[in-house]
Short mmCIF file of C-alpha atoms and ligand atoms in Angstrom, two decimals:
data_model
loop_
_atom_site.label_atom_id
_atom_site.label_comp_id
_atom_site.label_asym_id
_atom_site.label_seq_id
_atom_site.Cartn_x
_atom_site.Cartn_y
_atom_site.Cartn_z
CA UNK A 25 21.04 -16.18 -1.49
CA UNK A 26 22.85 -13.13 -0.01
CA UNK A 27 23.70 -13.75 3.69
CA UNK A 28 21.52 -11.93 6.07
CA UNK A 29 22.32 -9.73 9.54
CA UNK A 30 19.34 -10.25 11.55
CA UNK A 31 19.60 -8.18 14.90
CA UNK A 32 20.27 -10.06 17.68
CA UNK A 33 17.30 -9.04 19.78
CA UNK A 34 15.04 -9.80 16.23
CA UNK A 35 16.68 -13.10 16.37
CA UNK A 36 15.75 -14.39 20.13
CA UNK A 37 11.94 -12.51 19.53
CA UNK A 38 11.63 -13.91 15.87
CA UNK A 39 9.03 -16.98 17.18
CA UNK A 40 6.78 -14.19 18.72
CA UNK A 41 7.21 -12.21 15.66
CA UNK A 42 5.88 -15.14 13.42
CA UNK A 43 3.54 -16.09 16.21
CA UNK A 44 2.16 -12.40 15.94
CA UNK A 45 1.54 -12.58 12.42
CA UNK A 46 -0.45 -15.83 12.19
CA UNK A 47 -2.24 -14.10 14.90
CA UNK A 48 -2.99 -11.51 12.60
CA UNK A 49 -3.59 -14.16 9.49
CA UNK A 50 -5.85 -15.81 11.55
CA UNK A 51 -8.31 -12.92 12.41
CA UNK A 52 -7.90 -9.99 9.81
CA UNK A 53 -10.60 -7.33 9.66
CA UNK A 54 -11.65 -4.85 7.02
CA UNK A 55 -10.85 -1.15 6.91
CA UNK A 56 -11.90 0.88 9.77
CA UNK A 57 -13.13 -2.54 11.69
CA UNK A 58 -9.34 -3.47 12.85
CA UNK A 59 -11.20 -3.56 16.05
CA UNK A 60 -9.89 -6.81 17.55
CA UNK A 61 -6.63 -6.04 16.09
CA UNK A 62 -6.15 -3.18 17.82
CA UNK A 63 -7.05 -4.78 20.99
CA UNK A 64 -4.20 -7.36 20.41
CA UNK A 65 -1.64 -4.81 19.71
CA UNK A 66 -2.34 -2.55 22.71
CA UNK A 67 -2.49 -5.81 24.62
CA UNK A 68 0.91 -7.37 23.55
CA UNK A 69 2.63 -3.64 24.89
CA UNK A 70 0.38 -2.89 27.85
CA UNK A 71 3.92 -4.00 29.76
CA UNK A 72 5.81 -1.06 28.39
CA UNK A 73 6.36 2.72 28.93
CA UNK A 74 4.62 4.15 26.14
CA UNK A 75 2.10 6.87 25.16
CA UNK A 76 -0.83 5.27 24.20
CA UNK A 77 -3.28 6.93 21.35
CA UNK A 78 -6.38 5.21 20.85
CA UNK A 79 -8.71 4.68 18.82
CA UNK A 80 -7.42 7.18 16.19
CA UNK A 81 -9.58 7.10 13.40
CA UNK A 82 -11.75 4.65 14.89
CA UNK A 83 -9.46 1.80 15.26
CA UNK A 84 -5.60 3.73 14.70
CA UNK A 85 -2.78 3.42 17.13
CA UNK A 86 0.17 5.55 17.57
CA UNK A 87 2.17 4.33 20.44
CA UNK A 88 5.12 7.18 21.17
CA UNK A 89 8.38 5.77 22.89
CA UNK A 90 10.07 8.16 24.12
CA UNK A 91 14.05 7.73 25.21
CA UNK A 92 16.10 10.84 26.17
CA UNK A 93 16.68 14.02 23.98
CA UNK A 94 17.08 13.54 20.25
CA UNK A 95 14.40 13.95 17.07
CA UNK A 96 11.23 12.02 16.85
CA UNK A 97 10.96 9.19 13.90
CA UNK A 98 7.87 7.38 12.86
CA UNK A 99 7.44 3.82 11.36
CA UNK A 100 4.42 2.94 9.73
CA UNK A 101 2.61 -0.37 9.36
CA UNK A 102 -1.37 -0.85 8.14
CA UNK A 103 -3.85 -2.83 9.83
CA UNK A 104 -6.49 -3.89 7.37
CA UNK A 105 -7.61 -7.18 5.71
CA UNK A 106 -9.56 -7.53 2.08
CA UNK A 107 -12.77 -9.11 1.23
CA UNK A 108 -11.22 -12.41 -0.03
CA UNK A 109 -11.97 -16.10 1.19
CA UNK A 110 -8.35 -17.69 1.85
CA UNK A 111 -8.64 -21.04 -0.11
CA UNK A 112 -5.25 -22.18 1.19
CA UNK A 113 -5.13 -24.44 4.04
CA UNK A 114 -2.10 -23.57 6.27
CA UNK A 115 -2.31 -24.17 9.82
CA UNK A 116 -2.66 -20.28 10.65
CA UNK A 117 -5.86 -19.93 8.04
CA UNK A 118 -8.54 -16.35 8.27
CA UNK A 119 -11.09 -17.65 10.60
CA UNK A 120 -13.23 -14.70 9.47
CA UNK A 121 -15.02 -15.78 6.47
CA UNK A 122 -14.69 -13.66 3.05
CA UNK A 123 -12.07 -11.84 4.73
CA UNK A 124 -8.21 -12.35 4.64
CA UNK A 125 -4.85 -10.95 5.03
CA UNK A 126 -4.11 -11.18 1.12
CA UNK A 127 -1.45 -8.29 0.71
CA UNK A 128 0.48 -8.87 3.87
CA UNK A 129 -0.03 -6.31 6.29
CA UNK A 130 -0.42 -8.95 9.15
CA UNK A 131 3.62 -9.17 8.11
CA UNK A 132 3.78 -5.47 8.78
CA UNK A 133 1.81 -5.67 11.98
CA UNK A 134 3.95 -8.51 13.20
CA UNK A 135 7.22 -6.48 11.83
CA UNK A 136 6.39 -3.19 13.79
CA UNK A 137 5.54 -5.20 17.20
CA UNK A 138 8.29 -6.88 17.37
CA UNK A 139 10.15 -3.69 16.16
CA UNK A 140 8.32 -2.13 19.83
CA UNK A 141 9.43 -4.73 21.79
CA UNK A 142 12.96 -4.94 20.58
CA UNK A 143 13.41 -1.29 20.93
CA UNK A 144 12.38 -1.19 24.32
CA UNK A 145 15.09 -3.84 24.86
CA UNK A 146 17.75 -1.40 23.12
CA UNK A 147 16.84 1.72 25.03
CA UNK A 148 20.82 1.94 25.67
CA UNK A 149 21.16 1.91 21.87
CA UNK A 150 19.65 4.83 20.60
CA UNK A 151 18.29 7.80 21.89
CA UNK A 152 15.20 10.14 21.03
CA UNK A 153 11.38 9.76 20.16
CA UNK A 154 10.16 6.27 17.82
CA UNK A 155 6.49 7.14 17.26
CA UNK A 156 5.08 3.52 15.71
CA UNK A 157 1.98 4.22 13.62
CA UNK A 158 -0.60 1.59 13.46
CA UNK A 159 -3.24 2.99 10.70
CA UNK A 160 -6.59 1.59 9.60
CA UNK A 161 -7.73 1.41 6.23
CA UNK A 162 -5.00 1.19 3.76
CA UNK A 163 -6.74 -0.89 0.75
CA UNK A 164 -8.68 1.82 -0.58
CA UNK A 165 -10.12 4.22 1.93
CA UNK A 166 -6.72 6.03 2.44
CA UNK A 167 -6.98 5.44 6.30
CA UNK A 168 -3.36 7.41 6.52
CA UNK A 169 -5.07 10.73 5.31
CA UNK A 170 -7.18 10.48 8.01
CA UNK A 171 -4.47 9.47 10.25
CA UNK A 172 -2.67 12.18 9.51
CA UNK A 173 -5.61 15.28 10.02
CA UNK A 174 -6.13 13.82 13.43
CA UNK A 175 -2.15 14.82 14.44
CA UNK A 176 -1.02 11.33 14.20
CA UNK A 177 2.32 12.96 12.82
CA UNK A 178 2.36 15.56 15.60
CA UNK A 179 3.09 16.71 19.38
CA UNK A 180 5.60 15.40 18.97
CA UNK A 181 6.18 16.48 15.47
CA UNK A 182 7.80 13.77 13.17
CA UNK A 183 11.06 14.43 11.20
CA UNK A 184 10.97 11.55 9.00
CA UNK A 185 8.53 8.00 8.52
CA UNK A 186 9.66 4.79 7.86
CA UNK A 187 7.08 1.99 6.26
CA UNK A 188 7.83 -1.02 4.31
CA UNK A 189 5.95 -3.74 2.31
CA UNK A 190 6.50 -7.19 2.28
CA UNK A 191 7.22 -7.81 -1.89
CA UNK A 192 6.39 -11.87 -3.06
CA UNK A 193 7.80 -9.90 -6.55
CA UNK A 194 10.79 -9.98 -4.69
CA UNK A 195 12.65 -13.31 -3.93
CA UNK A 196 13.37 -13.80 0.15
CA UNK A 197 16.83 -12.11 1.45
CA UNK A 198 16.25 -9.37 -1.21
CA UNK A 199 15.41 -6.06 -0.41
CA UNK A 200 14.06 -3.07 -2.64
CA UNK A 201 14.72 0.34 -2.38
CA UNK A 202 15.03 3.66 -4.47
CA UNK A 203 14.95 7.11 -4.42
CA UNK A 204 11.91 9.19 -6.21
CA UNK A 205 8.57 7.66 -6.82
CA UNK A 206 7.88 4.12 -6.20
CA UNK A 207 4.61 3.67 -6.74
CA UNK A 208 1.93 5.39 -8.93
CA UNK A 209 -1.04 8.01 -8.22
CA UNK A 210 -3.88 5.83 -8.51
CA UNK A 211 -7.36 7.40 -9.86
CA UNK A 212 -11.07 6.01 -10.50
CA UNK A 213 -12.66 7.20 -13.25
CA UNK A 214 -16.68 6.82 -14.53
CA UNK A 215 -17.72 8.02 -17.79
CA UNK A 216 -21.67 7.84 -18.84
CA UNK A 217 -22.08 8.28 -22.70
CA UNK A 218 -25.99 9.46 -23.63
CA UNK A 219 -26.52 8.78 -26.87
CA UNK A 220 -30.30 8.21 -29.21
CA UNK A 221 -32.19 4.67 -28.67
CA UNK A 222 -33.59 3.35 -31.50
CA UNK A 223 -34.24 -0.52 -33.80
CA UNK A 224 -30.50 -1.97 -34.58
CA UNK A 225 -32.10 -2.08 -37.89
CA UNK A 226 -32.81 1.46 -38.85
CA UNK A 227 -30.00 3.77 -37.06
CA UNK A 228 -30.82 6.75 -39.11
CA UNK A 229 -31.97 9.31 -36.03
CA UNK A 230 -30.12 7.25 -33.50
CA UNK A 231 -27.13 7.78 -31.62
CA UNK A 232 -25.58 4.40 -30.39
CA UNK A 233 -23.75 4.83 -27.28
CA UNK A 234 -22.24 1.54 -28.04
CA UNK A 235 -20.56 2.78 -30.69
CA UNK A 236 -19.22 6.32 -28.91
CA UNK A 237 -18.32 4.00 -26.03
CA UNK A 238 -15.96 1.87 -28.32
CA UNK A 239 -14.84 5.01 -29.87
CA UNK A 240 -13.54 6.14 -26.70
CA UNK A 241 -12.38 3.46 -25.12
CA UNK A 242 -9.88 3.36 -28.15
CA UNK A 243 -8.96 6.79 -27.87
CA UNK A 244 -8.24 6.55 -24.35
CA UNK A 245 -5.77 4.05 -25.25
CA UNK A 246 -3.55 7.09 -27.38
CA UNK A 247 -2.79 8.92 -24.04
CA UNK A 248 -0.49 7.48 -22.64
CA UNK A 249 0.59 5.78 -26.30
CA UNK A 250 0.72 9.38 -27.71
CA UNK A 251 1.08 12.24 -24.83
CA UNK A 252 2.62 11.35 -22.33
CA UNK A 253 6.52 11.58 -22.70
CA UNK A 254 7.27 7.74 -23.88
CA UNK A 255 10.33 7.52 -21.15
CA UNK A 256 7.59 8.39 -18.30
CA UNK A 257 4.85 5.62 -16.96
CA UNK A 258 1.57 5.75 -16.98
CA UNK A 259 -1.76 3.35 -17.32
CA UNK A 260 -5.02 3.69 -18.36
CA UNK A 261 -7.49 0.94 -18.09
CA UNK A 262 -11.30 0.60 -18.83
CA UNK A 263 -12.03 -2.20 -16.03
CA UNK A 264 -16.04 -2.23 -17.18
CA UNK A 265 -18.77 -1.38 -19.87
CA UNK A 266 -22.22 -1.75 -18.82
CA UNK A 267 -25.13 -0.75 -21.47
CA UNK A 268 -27.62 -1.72 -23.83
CA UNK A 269 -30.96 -3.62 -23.63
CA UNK A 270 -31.11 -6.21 -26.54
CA UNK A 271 -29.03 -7.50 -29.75
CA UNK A 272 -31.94 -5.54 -31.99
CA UNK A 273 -31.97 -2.09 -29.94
CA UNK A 274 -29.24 0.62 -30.58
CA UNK A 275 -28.20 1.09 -26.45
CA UNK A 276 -29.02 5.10 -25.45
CA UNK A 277 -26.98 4.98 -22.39
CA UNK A 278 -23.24 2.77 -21.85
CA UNK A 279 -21.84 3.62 -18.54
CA UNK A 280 -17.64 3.21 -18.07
CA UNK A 281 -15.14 2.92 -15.39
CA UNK A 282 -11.70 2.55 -15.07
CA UNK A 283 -8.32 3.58 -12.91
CA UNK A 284 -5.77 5.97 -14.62
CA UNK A 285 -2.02 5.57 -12.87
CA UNK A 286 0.91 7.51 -12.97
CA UNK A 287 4.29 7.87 -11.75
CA UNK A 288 4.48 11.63 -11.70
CA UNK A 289 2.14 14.47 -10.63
CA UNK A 290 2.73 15.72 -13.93
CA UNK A 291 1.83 12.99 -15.59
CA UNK A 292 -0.86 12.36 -13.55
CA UNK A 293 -2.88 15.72 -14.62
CA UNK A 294 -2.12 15.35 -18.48
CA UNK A 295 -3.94 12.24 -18.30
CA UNK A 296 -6.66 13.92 -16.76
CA UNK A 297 -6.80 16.56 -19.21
CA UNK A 298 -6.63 14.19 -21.98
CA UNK A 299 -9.48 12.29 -20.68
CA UNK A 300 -11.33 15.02 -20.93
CA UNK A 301 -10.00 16.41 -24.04
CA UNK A 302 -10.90 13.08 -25.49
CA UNK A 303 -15.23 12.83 -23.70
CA UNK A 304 -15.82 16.32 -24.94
CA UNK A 305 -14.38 15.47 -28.90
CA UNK A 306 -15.77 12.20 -29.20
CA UNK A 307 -18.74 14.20 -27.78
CA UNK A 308 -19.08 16.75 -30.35
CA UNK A 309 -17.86 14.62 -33.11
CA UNK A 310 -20.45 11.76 -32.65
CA UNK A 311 -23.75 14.00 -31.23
CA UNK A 312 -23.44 11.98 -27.85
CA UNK A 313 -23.31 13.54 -24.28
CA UNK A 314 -20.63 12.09 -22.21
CA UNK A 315 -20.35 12.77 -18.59
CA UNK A 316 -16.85 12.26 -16.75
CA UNK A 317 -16.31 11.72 -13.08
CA UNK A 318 -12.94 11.48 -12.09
CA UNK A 319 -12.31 10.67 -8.79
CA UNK A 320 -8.39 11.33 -7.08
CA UNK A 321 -6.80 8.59 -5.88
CA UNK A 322 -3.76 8.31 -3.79
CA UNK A 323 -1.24 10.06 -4.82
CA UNK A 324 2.24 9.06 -6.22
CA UNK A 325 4.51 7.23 -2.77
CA UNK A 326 7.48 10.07 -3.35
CA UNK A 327 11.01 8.71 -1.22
CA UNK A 328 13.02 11.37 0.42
CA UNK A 329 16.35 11.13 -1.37
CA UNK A 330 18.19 11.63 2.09
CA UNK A 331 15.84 8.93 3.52
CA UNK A 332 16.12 6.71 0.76
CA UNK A 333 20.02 6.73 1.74
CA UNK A 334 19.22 5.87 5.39
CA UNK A 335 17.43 3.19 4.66
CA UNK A 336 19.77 1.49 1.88
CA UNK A 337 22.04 2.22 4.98
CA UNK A 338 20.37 0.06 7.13
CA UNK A 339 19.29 -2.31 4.79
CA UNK A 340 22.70 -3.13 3.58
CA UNK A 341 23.57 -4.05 7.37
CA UNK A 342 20.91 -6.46 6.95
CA UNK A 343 21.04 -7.74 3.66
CA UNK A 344 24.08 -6.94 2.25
CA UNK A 345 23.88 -7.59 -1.57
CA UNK A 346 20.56 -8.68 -1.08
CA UNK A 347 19.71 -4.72 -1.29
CA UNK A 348 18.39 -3.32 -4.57
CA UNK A 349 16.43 -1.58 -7.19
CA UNK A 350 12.62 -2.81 -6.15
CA UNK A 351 10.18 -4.68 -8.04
CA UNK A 352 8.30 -1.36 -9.60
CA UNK A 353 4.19 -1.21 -10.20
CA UNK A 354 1.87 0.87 -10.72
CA UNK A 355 -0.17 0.08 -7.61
CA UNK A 356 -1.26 2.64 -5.15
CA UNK A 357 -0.14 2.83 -1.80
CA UNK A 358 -1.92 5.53 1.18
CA UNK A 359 1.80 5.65 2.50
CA UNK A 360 1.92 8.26 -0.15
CA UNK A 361 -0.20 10.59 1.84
CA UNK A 362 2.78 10.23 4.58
CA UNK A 363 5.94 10.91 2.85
CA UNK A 364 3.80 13.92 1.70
CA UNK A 365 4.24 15.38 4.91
CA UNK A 366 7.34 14.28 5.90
CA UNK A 367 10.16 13.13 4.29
CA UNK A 368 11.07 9.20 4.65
CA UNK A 369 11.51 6.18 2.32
CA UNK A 370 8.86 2.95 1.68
CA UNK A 371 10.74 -0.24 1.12
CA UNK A 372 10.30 -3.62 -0.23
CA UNK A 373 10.90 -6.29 1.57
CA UNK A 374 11.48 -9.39 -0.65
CA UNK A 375 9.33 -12.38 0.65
CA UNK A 376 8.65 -14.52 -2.27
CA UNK A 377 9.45 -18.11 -0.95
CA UNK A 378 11.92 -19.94 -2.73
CA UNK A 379 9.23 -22.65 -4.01
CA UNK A 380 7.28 -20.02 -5.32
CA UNK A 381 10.63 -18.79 -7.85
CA UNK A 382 9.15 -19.87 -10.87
CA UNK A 383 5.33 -19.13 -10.36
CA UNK A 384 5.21 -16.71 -7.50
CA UNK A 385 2.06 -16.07 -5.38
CA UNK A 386 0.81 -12.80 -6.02
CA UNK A 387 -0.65 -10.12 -3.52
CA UNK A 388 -4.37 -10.28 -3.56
CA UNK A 389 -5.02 -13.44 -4.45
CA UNK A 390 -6.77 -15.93 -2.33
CA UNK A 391 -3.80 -17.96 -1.75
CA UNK A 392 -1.76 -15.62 -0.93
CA UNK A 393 1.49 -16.51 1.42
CA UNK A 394 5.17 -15.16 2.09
CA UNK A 395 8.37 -16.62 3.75
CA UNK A 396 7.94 -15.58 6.99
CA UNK A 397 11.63 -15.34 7.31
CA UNK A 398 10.88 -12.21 6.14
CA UNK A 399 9.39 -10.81 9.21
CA UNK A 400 12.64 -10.78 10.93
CA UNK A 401 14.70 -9.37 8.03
CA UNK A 402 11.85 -6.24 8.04
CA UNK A 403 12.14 -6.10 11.93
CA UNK A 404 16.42 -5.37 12.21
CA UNK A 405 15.91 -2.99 9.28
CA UNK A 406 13.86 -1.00 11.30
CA UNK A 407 16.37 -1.04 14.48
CA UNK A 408 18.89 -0.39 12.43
CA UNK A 409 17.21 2.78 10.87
CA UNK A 410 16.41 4.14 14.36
CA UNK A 411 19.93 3.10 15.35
CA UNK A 412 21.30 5.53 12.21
CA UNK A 413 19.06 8.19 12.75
CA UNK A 414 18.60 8.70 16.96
CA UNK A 415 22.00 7.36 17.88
CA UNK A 416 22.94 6.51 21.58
CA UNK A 417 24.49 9.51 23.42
CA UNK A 418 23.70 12.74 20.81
NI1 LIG B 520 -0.68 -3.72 0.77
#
């Protein structure tokens, strides 16, 4: 395991850190309910000299520390929790049944208090604005968007944001970062083919939106196989197929949905246009009527080359070799809508634990876990990017 740098100040707070995040384990909340969560937070730096914004958003936080002349910075953690029931047992277990901190933002929450505190402690250390954004809402309702249109970014303005994401695709004491896009544009989309009812045995006079719905979910399957340039990535999935009344009755109506992801913009648009291309042909060519709905997702998370090089600055005083090329998906992320406005960098902080090497716990799942060792790692890379960026005495 590469040898880690954890920042003296992270070191003597790491206990509160962890404590903080089985805080945060123990009582997660949806989207846009982070109610008692917010409460905690504001309570845990009710102590310090900060500008206080709240709620934002309903239940946001953006907490502005300001320390002499010198730019303004943002970090970025989210606050929410997702509809699972935790069917581990460890000692810091969701309390709140059906709901549980599954991808690991109570690790971000932890990460960016203890981030506060520390660099309260280190005023003499750097010198400038660290605006730490708290947003609701990340697992599907884009709660940054919202964040954003309600100046969350501004007075004063931010020059560059800072989140990261703690990565069990990642082994602990690794860290993942990279110019460019690291994670994809993630759309909805529902399709509703109309076709003819009629008796499975006599389809003369029928059209059987069974069979248009197979049709296309096959040719869906050519877009990315077929358009899109085969060094680019992109995904599109059919996730559901609902239709039909009996095994003797030809179905008039099959309703679809799926998610189409993408890498680039680009990208992102010729799979639109080829989905479509491909509802209005299979359309004409079979006598159906197909409706498509497709809804944007988040876009594409973009990092700021120049940011990118910050933070593999940091990171490197923290992890050394540990520092990499991350663990790529095509998941979504609403830090996208951030680095949209400002340039900045989203890292991945490995936090696979070692017994998990083989078989490792995935994000989402209901027994989801991560080295908590991690917390502290995540924590001095975030001092040391405000160190690099507002340095003492500019
Ligand atoms: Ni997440």
């Amino acid at each position: 395991m590469p040898h880690l740098t954890i920042h003296p100040v992270i070191a003597d707070l790491e206990k509160q850190i962890i404590a903080y995040r089985r805080h945060f384990h123990q009582h997660p909340e949806l989207g846009f309910q982070e109610v008692e969560t917010a409460k905690y937070i504001l309570d845990q730096v009710k102590d310090l000299d900060l500008d206080i914004r709240h709620p934002l958003v309903r239940t946001g936080i953006v907490a502005t520390m300001s320390n002499g002349d010198g730019p303004c910075i943002a970090l970025r953690a989210d606050m929410d929790a997702l509809p699972i029931q935790e069917t581990a047992d460890p000692p810091y277990k969701s309390q709140n049944d059906g709901v549980m901190h599954a991808c690991g933002h109570d690790g971000h929450l932890a990460i960016l208090l203890g981030t506060v505190l520390a660099l309260d402690q280190l005023r003499d250390q750097w010198q400038g604005t660290v605006k730490f954004i708290f947003q609701p809402a990340e697992e599907g309702e884009g709660g940054a968007r919202y964040m954003i249109a309600e100046g969350a970014l501004n007075d004063p303005d931010a020059t560059a944001i800072f989140g990261l994401h703690v990565w069990n695709y990642q082994d602990f004491g690794t860290i993942g970062i990279r110019s460019g896009p690291v994670l994809a544009a993630a759309d909805e989309f529902e399709i509703i083919v109309k076709g003819k009812g009629g008796h499975g045995a006599m389809p003369q006079g029928t059209v059987d939106a069974v069979y248009v719905a197979a049709q296309l979910v096959v040719a869906l399957q050519s877009i990315v196989s077929r358009n899109l340039d085969p060094l680019q990535s992109g995904v599109v999935s059919v996730g559901q197929i609902q239709g039909g009344q009996n095994f003797n009755i030809i179905a008039d109506e099959v309703a679809l949905k799926g998610t189409a992801r993408a890498y680039r913009e680009e990208d992102r648009q010729l799979i639109k246009s080829r989905l479509e291309g491909a509802c209005d042909g299979i359309a004409v060519t079979y006598g159906a009527a197909i409706e498509l709905d497709y809804h944007d997702g988040y876009p594409p998370t973009l990092n700021d080359p120049v940011m990118t090089e910050v933070a593999l600055r940091a990171a490197r005083k923290v992890a050394g070799d540990g520092v990499g090329e991350p663990y790529l998906s095509m998941g979504g992320e609403d830090m996208a809508y951030f680095l949209q406005e400002v340039p900045g960098c989203f890292i991945f902080l490995g936090s696979a634990k070692p017994e998990h090497k083989a078989e490792k716990v995935p994000h989402h799942c209901s027994h989801f876990d991560f080295d908590e060792r991690a917390l502290a790692v995540g924590a001095s890379v975030f001092i040391e990017i405000v160190r690099d960026l507002l340095p003492a005495g500019s």
